[in-house]
XYZ file of C-alpha atoms in Angstrom:
314
model
C 90.713 90.237 210.230
C 92.302 89.884 212.991
C 89.733 89.571 215.892
C 88.782 85.857 213.477
C 92.117 84.401 214.299
C 91.263 82.682 217.911
C 87.971 81.475 216.603
C 89.132 80.555 213.043
C 92.715 78.767 214.534
C 89.793 76.316 216.143
C 87.730 75.643 213.274
C 90.422 75.110 210.824
C 92.865 73.527 212.407
C 91.562 72.139 215.865
C 88.617 70.462 214.363
C 90.118 69.016 211.751
C 93.249 67.377 213.743
C 90.537 66.310 216.039
C 88.328 64.416 213.205
C 91.923 63.037 212.266
C 92.972 61.408 215.153
C 89.263 60.114 216.203
C 88.890 58.593 213.176
C 92.189 56.017 214.321
C 91.357 55.961 217.729
C 87.818 54.655 217.316
C 87.565 51.361 215.781
C 85.459 50.918 212.705
C 83.594 48.243 211.870
C 84.410 47.152 208.791
C 87.424 48.536 205.923
C 84.457 49.754 203.911
C 83.221 51.689 207.147
C 87.085 53.463 207.486
C 86.886 54.623 204.106
C 83.997 55.804 203.956
C 84.588 57.810 207.228
C 88.030 58.775 205.787
C 86.047 60.169 202.668
C 84.152 62.044 205.052
C 87.011 63.833 206.486
C 88.875 64.238 203.439
C 85.670 66.678 202.229
C 85.822 68.753 205.533
C 89.209 69.087 204.945
C 88.703 70.329 200.986
C 86.084 72.748 202.169
C 88.160 74.172 204.607
C 90.750 74.689 201.713
C 88.336 76.056 199.990
C 86.565 78.327 202.193
C 88.838 79.129 204.547
C 90.714 82.102 205.700
C 93.638 80.785 206.033
C 95.446 84.015 207.591
C 97.211 81.826 210.066
C 98.058 78.754 209.853
C 98.772 79.373 206.398
C 97.485 78.400 202.948
C 98.902 74.787 202.587
C 97.634 74.125 205.896
C 94.864 71.808 204.704
C 96.479 70.550 202.165
C 99.112 68.972 204.983
C 96.518 67.384 207.010
C 94.704 66.085 204.164
C 98.227 63.839 203.616
C 98.616 63.135 207.340
C 94.834 61.494 207.243
C 95.552 59.308 203.845
C 98.255 58.444 205.627
C 96.321 57.705 209.174
C 93.770 55.690 207.255
C 96.674 53.661 205.194
C 98.234 52.979 208.700
C 94.669 51.770 210.202
C 93.747 50.084 207.016
C 94.916 46.484 207.994
C 94.583 46.919 211.356
C 90.966 46.838 210.950
C 88.679 44.090 211.140
C 84.694 43.350 210.609
C 82.831 42.808 213.307
C 79.079 42.210 213.509
C 76.697 43.233 210.781
C 74.551 45.481 212.578
C 77.297 47.758 213.373
C 78.864 47.687 209.466
C 75.352 48.642 208.273
C 75.117 51.508 210.908
C 78.470 52.761 210.549
C 78.638 52.862 206.494
C 74.789 54.268 206.645
C 75.792 57.506 209.451
C 79.278 58.052 206.940
C 76.790 57.985 203.351
C 74.643 60.569 205.071
C 78.050 62.567 206.191
C 79.533 62.341 203.286
C 76.038 63.392 201.217
C 75.914 65.985 203.661
C 79.462 67.362 203.002
C 78.975 66.766 199.166
C 76.112 69.275 199.322
C 77.839 72.047 201.377
C 80.832 72.284 199.056
C 79.342 72.712 195.920
C 78.578 76.129 196.423
C 82.415 77.395 196.755
C 83.825 75.128 194.108
C 80.960 76.557 191.818
C 81.632 79.899 192.934
C 85.569 79.267 191.629
C 84.211 78.989 187.752
C 84.987 82.243 185.954
C 81.246 83.329 184.871
C 81.169 86.236 181.876
C 82.911 88.928 182.258
C 82.994 92.455 181.171
C 86.740 93.546 181.350
C 90.167 92.514 181.278
C 92.308 93.832 184.244
C 96.173 94.010 183.903
C 97.835 93.264 187.393
C 97.214 96.182 189.607
C 100.400 94.385 192.265
C 103.847 95.337 191.897
C 107.074 92.122 192.180
C 105.877 89.434 195.102
C 103.827 86.487 195.886
C 100.287 87.050 196.756
C 97.356 85.067 197.759
C 93.027 86.397 197.314
C 91.272 86.977 200.447
C 88.223 87.083 199.332
C 86.657 86.392 195.608
C 85.065 84.718 193.211
C 80.663 83.895 192.725
C 79.151 82.616 196.127
C 79.031 84.260 198.908
C 81.008 81.418 201.136
C 84.299 82.828 199.532
C 83.692 86.614 198.423
C 81.793 88.694 201.766
C 81.509 91.155 198.783
C 78.632 90.013 198.124
C 76.572 90.905 200.798
C 76.471 94.464 199.502
C 73.924 93.364 196.531
C 71.278 93.454 199.507
C 69.300 96.591 199.612
C 70.737 98.184 202.251
C 74.190 98.612 200.736
C 72.788 100.356 197.984
C 74.997 103.254 198.410
C 78.485 100.762 198.057
C 77.022 97.953 195.843
C 79.764 98.445 193.238
C 82.146 96.651 195.458
C 79.684 92.882 195.134
C 82.110 91.292 192.880
C 85.176 92.627 193.852
C 88.831 90.669 195.565
C 91.176 91.463 198.188
C 94.499 90.412 198.015
C 97.090 90.264 201.006
C 101.083 89.409 200.309
C 102.579 86.323 201.553
C 106.161 84.935 201.580
C 107.307 81.581 199.970
C 106.212 79.782 203.118
C 103.088 81.092 202.707
C 102.982 83.457 205.978
C 101.404 87.435 205.521
C 103.319 88.945 208.435
C 106.130 88.923 210.423
C 104.635 87.447 213.944
C 100.670 86.230 214.493
C 98.381 88.931 214.722
C 100.402 92.104 214.921
C 99.134 96.035 215.666
C 101.357 97.618 213.276
C 100.234 97.394 209.779
C 103.693 97.936 208.678
C 104.711 94.399 209.839
C 102.353 93.004 207.155
C 104.469 92.461 204.034
C 102.135 93.643 201.522
C 102.173 97.257 203.549
C 103.690 99.620 200.785
C 103.752 97.141 198.007
C 103.367 99.795 194.958
C 99.374 99.198 193.018
C 99.804 100.504 189.768
C 97.606 101.152 187.177
C 95.220 98.038 185.458
C 93.639 99.817 182.877
C 94.254 103.220 180.600
C 91.675 105.872 181.151
C 91.228 108.631 183.726
C 91.336 109.166 187.009
C 87.619 110.418 188.175
C 88.534 110.453 191.991
C 91.564 110.399 194.198
C 91.854 111.057 197.600
C 95.012 110.828 200.385
C 95.818 111.957 203.604
C 93.217 109.329 205.208
C 95.559 107.680 208.658
C 96.213 104.097 208.131
C 94.224 102.268 211.162
C 96.252 100.392 213.837
C 94.832 96.483 213.427
C 92.442 95.462 213.702
C 90.369 98.687 213.533
C 88.940 100.357 210.890
C 87.763 103.647 209.586
C 83.985 103.770 208.580
C 83.613 107.332 207.781
C 85.092 106.921 204.400
C 85.022 103.350 203.649
C 87.449 102.957 200.642
C 90.244 105.248 202.361
C 92.591 106.493 200.557
C 91.912 105.512 196.940
C 91.960 106.065 192.952
C 89.016 106.042 191.416
C 89.345 105.127 187.649
C 87.413 105.259 184.295
C 88.347 103.009 181.697
C 86.680 102.370 178.813
C 83.032 103.098 180.128
C 83.691 101.407 183.254
C 85.106 102.391 186.676
C 87.611 100.361 188.550
C 88.291 100.905 192.191
C 91.833 100.409 194.413
C 91.425 100.776 197.528
C 93.136 101.219 201.313
C 96.267 102.490 200.306
C 98.796 104.157 202.400
C 98.338 107.836 203.843
C 100.777 110.039 201.715
C 101.156 107.659 198.826
C 99.014 108.245 196.102
C 100.308 109.523 193.044
C 97.621 110.744 190.665
C 95.282 113.416 191.187
C 91.657 113.641 189.629
C 91.152 114.063 186.247
C 95.005 112.853 185.219
C 95.262 110.766 182.381
C 97.261 106.837 183.413
C 98.414 104.248 181.666
C 98.604 100.444 182.469
C 101.474 100.011 185.006
C 101.857 103.531 186.187
C 102.183 104.347 189.600
C 99.350 105.285 191.645
C 100.341 104.488 195.070
C 101.048 102.109 197.800
C 99.070 99.245 199.890
C 98.012 100.463 203.037
C 95.308 100.152 205.809
C 93.333 103.236 205.474
C 89.234 103.376 205.479
C 86.922 99.889 205.995
C 89.924 97.811 206.526
C 90.916 95.550 209.276
C 94.305 95.170 208.168
C 96.803 96.040 204.907
C 95.606 94.453 201.553
C 94.200 95.999 198.421
C 90.754 95.800 197.878
C 89.908 96.010 193.971
C 86.519 96.151 191.895
C 84.804 97.046 188.934
C 81.340 98.731 187.932
C 79.117 100.510 186.139
C 79.129 104.504 186.518
C 77.137 105.946 189.067
C 73.774 107.978 188.362
C 74.384 111.363 188.799
C 74.501 112.185 191.892
C 74.738 109.348 193.913
C 77.566 107.580 195.819
C 80.651 106.983 193.045
C 80.260 103.505 194.357
C 76.783 102.681 194.280
C 76.989 101.536 190.349
C 76.135 97.831 189.285
C 79.173 95.497 189.529
C 80.995 94.247 186.688
C 82.747 90.884 186.711
C 86.205 91.160 186.206
C 89.541 88.963 185.486
C 93.346 89.891 186.077
C 95.588 89.116 183.465
C 93.075 86.476 182.241
C 92.453 84.627 185.324
C 89.159 84.894 187.783
C 90.387 85.776 191.129
C 89.208 83.128 193.744
C 89.632 82.919 197.366
C 93.104 81.055 198.243
C 94.312 81.277 194.652
C 98.084 82.581 194.701
C 99.800 84.601 192.549
C 103.000 85.224 191.475
C 104.467 88.791 189.972
C 107.870 89.768 188.768
C 110.574 89.220 191.003
C 108.372 87.088 193.665
C 109.158 84.321 191.646
């Protein structure tokens, strides 16, 4: 994720700020045009809030920008005077086209936040703290795991409905610094991972090194992990820190039992917990190749940008 910081800041901060400033500086042909233009920019901000990877700046930034935008439109309102009819019609038509295009684009991430039929409800897999979901939902714009539904990812298809979770502080920041290389400067590093269901450990792996951010180890995609069999389904908790896995293959586990601690092992660019549910893989197949299953956590369908508060983190 770290190699995305610069382009994300450009797209998620510089672009909307530029639109907000230009909306104020460029005179509008009418108040109707100003309103339509303002609505189009407002939808851009909503879209960025829904689909953006708000690593830095934090998750509340687009809402702060929306507030600034609204205040500037209100300030501009009494200072806007109608110009010639041709300019008013042209501006209104362009604004309506922009609104239509943005509305069309914004529909998938909105619909992707609606909970589908689910097969299993899990308990919270993390210890006390504040968290934010970085990938989750039913639309590719908000859940990058959905790309593994493609045939070429058959060996890891089980992760297709998965979620990624990181920790944040009360200000919405996830780390000490903007993009540190050291994994231990990420707030989620070392957070306890506990069993979200009662079942048996189908596979437990430890000993994989933690990656320096943003490097990844694709030799063992899940890194240090625990694979559970619960009620006929398989649950993966991946990317734990080396030396922390507290269970072994064949162990019986109950809800809330310690499994390990969050780290940055495997195919992980920065510390986070990966969680997914799947059906058992075929015999002799890759354990992660089973069909994916939608799930909830404590009755909540986890989607990008959703914030979670657990125990003492409140």
